[in-house]
Short mmCIF file of C-alpha atoms in Angstrom, two decimals:
data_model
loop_
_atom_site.label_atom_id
_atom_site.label_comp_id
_atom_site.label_asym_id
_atom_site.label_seq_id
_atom_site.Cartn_x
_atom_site.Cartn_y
_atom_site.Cartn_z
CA UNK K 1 28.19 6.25 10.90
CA UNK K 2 26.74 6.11 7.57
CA UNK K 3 23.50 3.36 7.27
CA UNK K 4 21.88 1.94 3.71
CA UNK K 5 18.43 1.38 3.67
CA UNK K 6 17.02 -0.84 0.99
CA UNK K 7 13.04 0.00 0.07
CA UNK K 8 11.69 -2.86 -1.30
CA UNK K 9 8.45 -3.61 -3.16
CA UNK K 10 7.65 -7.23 -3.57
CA UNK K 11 5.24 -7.47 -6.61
CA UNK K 12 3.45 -9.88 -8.43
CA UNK K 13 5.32 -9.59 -11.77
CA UNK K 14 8.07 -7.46 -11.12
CA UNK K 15 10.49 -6.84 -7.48
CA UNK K 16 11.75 -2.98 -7.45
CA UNK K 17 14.04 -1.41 -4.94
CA UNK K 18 15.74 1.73 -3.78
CA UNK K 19 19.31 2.16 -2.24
CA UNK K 20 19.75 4.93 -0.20
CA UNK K 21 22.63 5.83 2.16
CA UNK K 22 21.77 7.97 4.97
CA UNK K 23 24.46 10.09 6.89
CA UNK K 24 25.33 13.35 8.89
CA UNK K 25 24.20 15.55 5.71
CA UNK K 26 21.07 13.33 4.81
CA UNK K 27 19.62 11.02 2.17
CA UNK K 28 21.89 10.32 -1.09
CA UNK K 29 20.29 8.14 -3.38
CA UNK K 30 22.51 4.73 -4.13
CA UNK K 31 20.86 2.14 -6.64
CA UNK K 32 17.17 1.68 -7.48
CA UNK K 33 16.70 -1.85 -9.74
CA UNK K 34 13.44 -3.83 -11.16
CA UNK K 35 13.60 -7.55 -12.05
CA UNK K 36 11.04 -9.31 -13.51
CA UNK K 37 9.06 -11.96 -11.72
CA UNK K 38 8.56 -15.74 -13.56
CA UNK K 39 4.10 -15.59 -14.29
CA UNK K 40 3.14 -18.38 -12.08
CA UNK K 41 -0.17 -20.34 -11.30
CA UNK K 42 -0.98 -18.12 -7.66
CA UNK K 43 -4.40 -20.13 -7.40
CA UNK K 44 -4.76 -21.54 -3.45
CA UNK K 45 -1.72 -19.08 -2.40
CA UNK K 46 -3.21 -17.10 0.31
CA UNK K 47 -1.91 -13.76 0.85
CA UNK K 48 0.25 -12.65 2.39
CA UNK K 49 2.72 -15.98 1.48
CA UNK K 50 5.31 -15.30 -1.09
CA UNK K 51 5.67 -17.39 -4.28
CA UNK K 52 7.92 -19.51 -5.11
CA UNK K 53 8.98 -16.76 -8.29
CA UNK K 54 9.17 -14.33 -6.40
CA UNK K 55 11.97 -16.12 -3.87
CA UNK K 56 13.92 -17.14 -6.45
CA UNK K 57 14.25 -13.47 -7.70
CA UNK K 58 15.51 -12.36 -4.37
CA UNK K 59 18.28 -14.96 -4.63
CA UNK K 60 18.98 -13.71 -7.70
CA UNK K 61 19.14 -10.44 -6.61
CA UNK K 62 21.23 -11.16 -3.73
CA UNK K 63 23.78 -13.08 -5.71
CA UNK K 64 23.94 -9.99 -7.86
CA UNK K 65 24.75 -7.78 -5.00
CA UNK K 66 21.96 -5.40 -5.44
CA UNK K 67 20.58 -6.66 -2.44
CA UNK K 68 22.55 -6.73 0.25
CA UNK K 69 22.15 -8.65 3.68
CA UNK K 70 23.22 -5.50 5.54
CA UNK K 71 20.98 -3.18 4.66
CA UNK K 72 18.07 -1.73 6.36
CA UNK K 73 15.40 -3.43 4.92
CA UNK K 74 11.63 -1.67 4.79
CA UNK K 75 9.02 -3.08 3.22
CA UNK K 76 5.08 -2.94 2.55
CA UNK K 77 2.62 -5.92 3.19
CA UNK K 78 -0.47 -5.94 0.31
CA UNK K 79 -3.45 -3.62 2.01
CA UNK K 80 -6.11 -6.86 2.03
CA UNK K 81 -3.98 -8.63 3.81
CA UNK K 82 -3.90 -6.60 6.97
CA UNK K 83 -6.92 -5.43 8.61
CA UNK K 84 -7.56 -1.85 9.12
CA UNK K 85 -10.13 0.28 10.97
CA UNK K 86 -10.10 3.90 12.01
CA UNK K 87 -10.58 4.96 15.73
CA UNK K 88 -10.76 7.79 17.92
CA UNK K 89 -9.40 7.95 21.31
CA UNK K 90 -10.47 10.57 23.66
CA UNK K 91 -7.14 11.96 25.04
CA UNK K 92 -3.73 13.33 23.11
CA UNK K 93 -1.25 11.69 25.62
CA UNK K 94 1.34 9.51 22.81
CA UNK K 95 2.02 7.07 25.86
CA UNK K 96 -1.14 6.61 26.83
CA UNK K 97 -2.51 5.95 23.27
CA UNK K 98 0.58 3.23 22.75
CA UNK K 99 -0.57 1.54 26.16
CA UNK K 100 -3.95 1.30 25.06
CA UNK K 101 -4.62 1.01 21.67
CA UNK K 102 -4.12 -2.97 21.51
CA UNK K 103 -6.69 -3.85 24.18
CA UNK K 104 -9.22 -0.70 22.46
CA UNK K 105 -9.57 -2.94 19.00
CA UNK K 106 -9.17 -6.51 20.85
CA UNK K 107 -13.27 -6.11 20.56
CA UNK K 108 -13.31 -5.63 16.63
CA UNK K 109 -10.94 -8.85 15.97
CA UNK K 110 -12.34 -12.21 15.57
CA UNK K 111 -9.41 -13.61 17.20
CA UNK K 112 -7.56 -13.24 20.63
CA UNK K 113 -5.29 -10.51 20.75
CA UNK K 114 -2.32 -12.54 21.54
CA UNK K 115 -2.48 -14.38 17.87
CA UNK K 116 -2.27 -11.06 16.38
CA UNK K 117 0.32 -8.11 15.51
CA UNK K 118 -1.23 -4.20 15.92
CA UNK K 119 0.19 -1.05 15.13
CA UNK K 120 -1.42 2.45 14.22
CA UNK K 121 -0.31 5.68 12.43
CA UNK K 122 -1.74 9.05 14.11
CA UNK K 123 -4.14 10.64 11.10
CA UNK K 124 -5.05 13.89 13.27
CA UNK K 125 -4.55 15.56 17.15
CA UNK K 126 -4.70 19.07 17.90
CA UNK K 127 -2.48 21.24 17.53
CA UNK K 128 0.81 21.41 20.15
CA UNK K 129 -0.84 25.06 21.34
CA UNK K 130 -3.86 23.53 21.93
CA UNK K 131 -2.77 21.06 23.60
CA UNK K 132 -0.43 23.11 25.71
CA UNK K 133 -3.24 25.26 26.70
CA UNK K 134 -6.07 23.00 27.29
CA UNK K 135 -9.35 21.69 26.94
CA UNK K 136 -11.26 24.76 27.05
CA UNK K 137 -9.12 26.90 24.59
CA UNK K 138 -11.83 28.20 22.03
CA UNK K 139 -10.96 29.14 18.33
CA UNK K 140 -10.96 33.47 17.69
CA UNK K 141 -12.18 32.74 14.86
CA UNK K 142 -14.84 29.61 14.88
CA UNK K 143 -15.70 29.88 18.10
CA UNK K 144 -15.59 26.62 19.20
CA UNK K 145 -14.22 24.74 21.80
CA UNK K 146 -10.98 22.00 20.59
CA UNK K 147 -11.48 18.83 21.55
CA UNK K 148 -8.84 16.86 23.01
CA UNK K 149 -8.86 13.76 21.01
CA UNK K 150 -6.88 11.39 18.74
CA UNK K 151 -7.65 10.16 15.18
CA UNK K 152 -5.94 7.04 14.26
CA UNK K 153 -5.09 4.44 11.86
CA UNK K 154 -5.27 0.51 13.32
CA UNK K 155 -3.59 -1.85 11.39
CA UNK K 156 -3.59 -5.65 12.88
CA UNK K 157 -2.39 -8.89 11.03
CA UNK K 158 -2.03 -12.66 12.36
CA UNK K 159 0.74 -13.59 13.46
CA UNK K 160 0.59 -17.18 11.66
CA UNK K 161 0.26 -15.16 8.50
CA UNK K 162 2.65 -12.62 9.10
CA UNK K 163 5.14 -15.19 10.48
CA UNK K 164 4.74 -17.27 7.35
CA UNK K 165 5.93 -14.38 5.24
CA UNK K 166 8.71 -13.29 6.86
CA UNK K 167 10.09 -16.89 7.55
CA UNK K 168 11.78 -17.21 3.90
CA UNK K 169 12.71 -13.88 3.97
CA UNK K 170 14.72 -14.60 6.99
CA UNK K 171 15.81 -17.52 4.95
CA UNK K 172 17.82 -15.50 2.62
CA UNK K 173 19.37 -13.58 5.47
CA UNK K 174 16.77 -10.64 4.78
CA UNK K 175 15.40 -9.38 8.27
CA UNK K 176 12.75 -6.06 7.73
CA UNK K 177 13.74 -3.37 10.32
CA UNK K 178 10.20 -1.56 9.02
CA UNK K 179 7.51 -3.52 8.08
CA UNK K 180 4.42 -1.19 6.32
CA UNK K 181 1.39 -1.67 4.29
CA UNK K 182 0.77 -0.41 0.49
CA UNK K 183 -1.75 1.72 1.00
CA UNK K 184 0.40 4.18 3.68
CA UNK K 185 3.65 4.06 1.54
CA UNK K 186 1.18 5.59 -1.02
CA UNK K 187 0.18 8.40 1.60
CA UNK K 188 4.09 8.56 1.97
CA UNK K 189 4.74 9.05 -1.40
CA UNK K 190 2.42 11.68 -1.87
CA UNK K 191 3.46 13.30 1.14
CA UNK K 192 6.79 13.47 -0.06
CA UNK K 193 6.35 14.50 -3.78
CA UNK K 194 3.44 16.22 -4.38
CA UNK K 195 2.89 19.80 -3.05
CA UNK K 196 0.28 18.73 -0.27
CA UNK K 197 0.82 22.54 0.82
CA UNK K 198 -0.69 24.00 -2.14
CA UNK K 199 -3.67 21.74 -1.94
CA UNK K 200 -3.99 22.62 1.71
CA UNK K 201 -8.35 22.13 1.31
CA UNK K 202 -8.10 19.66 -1.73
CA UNK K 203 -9.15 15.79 -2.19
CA UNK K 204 -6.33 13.75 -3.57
CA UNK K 205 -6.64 9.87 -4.74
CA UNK K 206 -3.95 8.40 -5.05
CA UNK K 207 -4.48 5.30 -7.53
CA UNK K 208 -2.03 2.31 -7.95
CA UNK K 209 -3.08 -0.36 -10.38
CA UNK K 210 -1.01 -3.32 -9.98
CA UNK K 211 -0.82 -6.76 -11.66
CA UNK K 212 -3.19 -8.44 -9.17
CA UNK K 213 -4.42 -5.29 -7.26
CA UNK K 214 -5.29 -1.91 -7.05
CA UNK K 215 -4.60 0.27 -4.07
CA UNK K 216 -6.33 3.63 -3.26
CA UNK K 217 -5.29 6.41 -0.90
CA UNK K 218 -7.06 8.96 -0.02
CA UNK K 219 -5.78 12.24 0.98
CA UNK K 220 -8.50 15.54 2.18
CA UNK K 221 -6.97 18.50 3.18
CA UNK K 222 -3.01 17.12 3.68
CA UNK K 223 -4.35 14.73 5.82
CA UNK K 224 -4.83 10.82 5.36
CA UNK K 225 -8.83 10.40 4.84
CA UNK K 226 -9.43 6.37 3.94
CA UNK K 227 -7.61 3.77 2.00
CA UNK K 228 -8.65 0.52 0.10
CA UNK K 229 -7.20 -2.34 -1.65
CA UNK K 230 -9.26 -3.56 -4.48
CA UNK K 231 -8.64 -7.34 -5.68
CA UNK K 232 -8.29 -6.59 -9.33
CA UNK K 233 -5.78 -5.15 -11.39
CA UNK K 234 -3.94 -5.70 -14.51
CA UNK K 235 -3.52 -9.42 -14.82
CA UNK K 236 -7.85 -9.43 -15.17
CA UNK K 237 -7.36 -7.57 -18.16
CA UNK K 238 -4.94 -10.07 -19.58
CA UNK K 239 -6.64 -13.22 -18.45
CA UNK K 240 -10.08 -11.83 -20.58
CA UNK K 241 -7.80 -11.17 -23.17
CA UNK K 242 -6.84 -14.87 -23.32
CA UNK K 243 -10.59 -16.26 -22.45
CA UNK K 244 -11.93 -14.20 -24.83
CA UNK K 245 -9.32 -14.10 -27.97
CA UNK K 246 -7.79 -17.56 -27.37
CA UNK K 247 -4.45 -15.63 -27.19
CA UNK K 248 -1.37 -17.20 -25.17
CA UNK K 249 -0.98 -15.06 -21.94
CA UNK K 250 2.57 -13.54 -23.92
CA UNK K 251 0.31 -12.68 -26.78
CA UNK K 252 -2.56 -10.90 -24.18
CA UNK K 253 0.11 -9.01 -22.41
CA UNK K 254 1.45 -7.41 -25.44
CA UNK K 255 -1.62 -7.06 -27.46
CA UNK K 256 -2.85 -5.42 -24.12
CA UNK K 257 -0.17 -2.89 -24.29
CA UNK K 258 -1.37 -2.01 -28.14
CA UNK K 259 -4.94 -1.90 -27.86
CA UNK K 260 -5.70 1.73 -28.24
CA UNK K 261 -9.22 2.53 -26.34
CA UNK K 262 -10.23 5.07 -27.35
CA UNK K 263 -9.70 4.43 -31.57
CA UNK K 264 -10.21 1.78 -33.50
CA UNK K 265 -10.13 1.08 -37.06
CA UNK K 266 -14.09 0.09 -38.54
CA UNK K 267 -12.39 -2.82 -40.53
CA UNK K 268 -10.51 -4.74 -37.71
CA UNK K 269 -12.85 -6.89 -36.34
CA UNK K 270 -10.58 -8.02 -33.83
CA UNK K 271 -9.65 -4.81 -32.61
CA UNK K 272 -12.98 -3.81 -31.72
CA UNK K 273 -13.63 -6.81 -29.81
CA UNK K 274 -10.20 -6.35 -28.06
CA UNK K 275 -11.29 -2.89 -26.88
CA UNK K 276 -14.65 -3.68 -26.03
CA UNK K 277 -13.29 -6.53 -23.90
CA UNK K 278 -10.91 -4.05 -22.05
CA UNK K 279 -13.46 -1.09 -21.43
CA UNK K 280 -15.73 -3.97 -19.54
CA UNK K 281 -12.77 -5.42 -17.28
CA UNK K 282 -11.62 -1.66 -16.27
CA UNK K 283 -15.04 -0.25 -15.85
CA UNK K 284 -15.39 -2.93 -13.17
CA UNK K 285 -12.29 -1.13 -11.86
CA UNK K 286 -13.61 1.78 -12.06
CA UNK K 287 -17.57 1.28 -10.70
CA UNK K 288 -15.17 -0.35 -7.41
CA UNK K 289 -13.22 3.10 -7.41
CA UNK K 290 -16.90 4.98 -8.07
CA UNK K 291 -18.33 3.28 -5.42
CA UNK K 292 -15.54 3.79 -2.50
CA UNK K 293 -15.61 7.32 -3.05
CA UNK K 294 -19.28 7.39 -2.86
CA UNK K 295 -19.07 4.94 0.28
CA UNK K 296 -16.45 6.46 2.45
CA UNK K 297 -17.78 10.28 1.61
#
């Protein structure tokens, strides 16, 4: 029986999505769509509630049929809204690590683990040979002995805060089957379309700037290494656009768009001062970039 799935990527300015049917000979690609979101004051909306805006795009959508209430719905949840922490587990045993994992990072929450939703994503295990053979199998060619443990990936999120954004999704008649954060569907991207194989002992970051964030994935050696979410993206460019140039925020967006960094002509006062007022906001983006790379190294 032939299923749709419906990827969908709630942003700040803009909602995207993906159609895809999926059937006895695969993936065939359907629909993909972007509508703009409405600019709205977000001051004293805590993440990871949904605006106002952005609802009434999804109706929109909906009426339009591009959505559809039938479809297998995945999502992603905005990286600083979900805590994250990596941990190793001494064993390889899947069941084991599902039974446990919960109660092993109840002691790094600051609330009861009954208030809160968990899940994890395996980063490394041995091999299946190793693990088939044991404990004590030793490389040929490092000489050293495996060890039987598991990497992971903890994710864990209030369930108040969770439960408040799914609640007018389920509103519209839109109920996730897969619920992710941005941050991984980055590492799935990348796992997906770029040739991880030929970078086999390469560092990757993967860097997406949105309007009111910027997410970071890190990928060493085809393998997921660290991710961050860093509160600034490209709406602080456009907001010291307007506090610096007295421009309307339509004006800063645009002008944004034309500002050329790099040249300038010696004449145009104004352009220099637009430039110099866009190198400052993304060097702070980049010093935060600088400095998790020198921090999780």
């Amino acid at each position: 029986m032939r299923q749709v799935l419906l990827g969908l990527d709630i942003g700040t300015t803009s909602i995207k999505g993906v159609r895809l049917s999926r059937g006895l000979r695969g993936l065939r690609l359907l629909s993909v769509f972007e509508a703009p979101v409405p600019r709205h004051d977000a001051e004293g909306l805590s993440l990871p509630l949904l605006s106002a805006a952005q609802i009434g795009v999804l109706e929109d959508l909906i009426l339009e049929g591009r959505i559809k209430k039938n479809d297998l719905l995945a999502l992603s949840l905005p990286g600083d809204c979900v805590s994250t922490r990596e941990m190793i587990l001494p064993f390889t045993d899947l069941k084991k690590i599902d039974q446990i994992v919960s109660y092993e990072v109840e002691g790094e929450l600051p609330f009861d683990l009954e208030t809160v939703t968990t899940d994890y994503m395996i980063l490394s295990r041995p091999a299946a040979s190793t693990l088939r053979n044991g404990a004590s199998t030793r490389s040929q060619a490092a000489g050293v002995t495996q060890k039987k443990e598991t990497s992971l990936l903890v994710s864990a999120i209030p369930n108040k805060s969770l439960r408040e954004y799914l609640d007018p999704l389920q509103a519209l008649g839109l109920d996730p089957a897969w619920i992710g954060i941005s941050p991984l569907s980055l590492f799935s991207f990348a796992r997906n379309f770029l040739d991880l194989e030929t970078a086999s002992e390469t560092e990757i970051l993967v860097i997406d700037v949105g309007a009111s964030r910027t997410t970071l994935c890190h990928i060493l050696a085809r393998h997921l290494n660290w991710i961050r979410t860093i509160p600034f993206g490209g709406d602080s460019l456009t907001e010291a656009l307007v506090e610096s140039k007295g421009l309307s925020w339509e004006a800063a967006e645009k002008r944004k768009s034309e500002v050329h960094l790099v040249m300038d002509d010696p004449a145009d006062e104004n352009s220099i001062t637009e430039r110099e007022t866009l190198e400052s906001g993304i060097g702070r983006l980049v010093m935060e970039i600088e400095k998790s790379l020198r921090v999780f190294s």
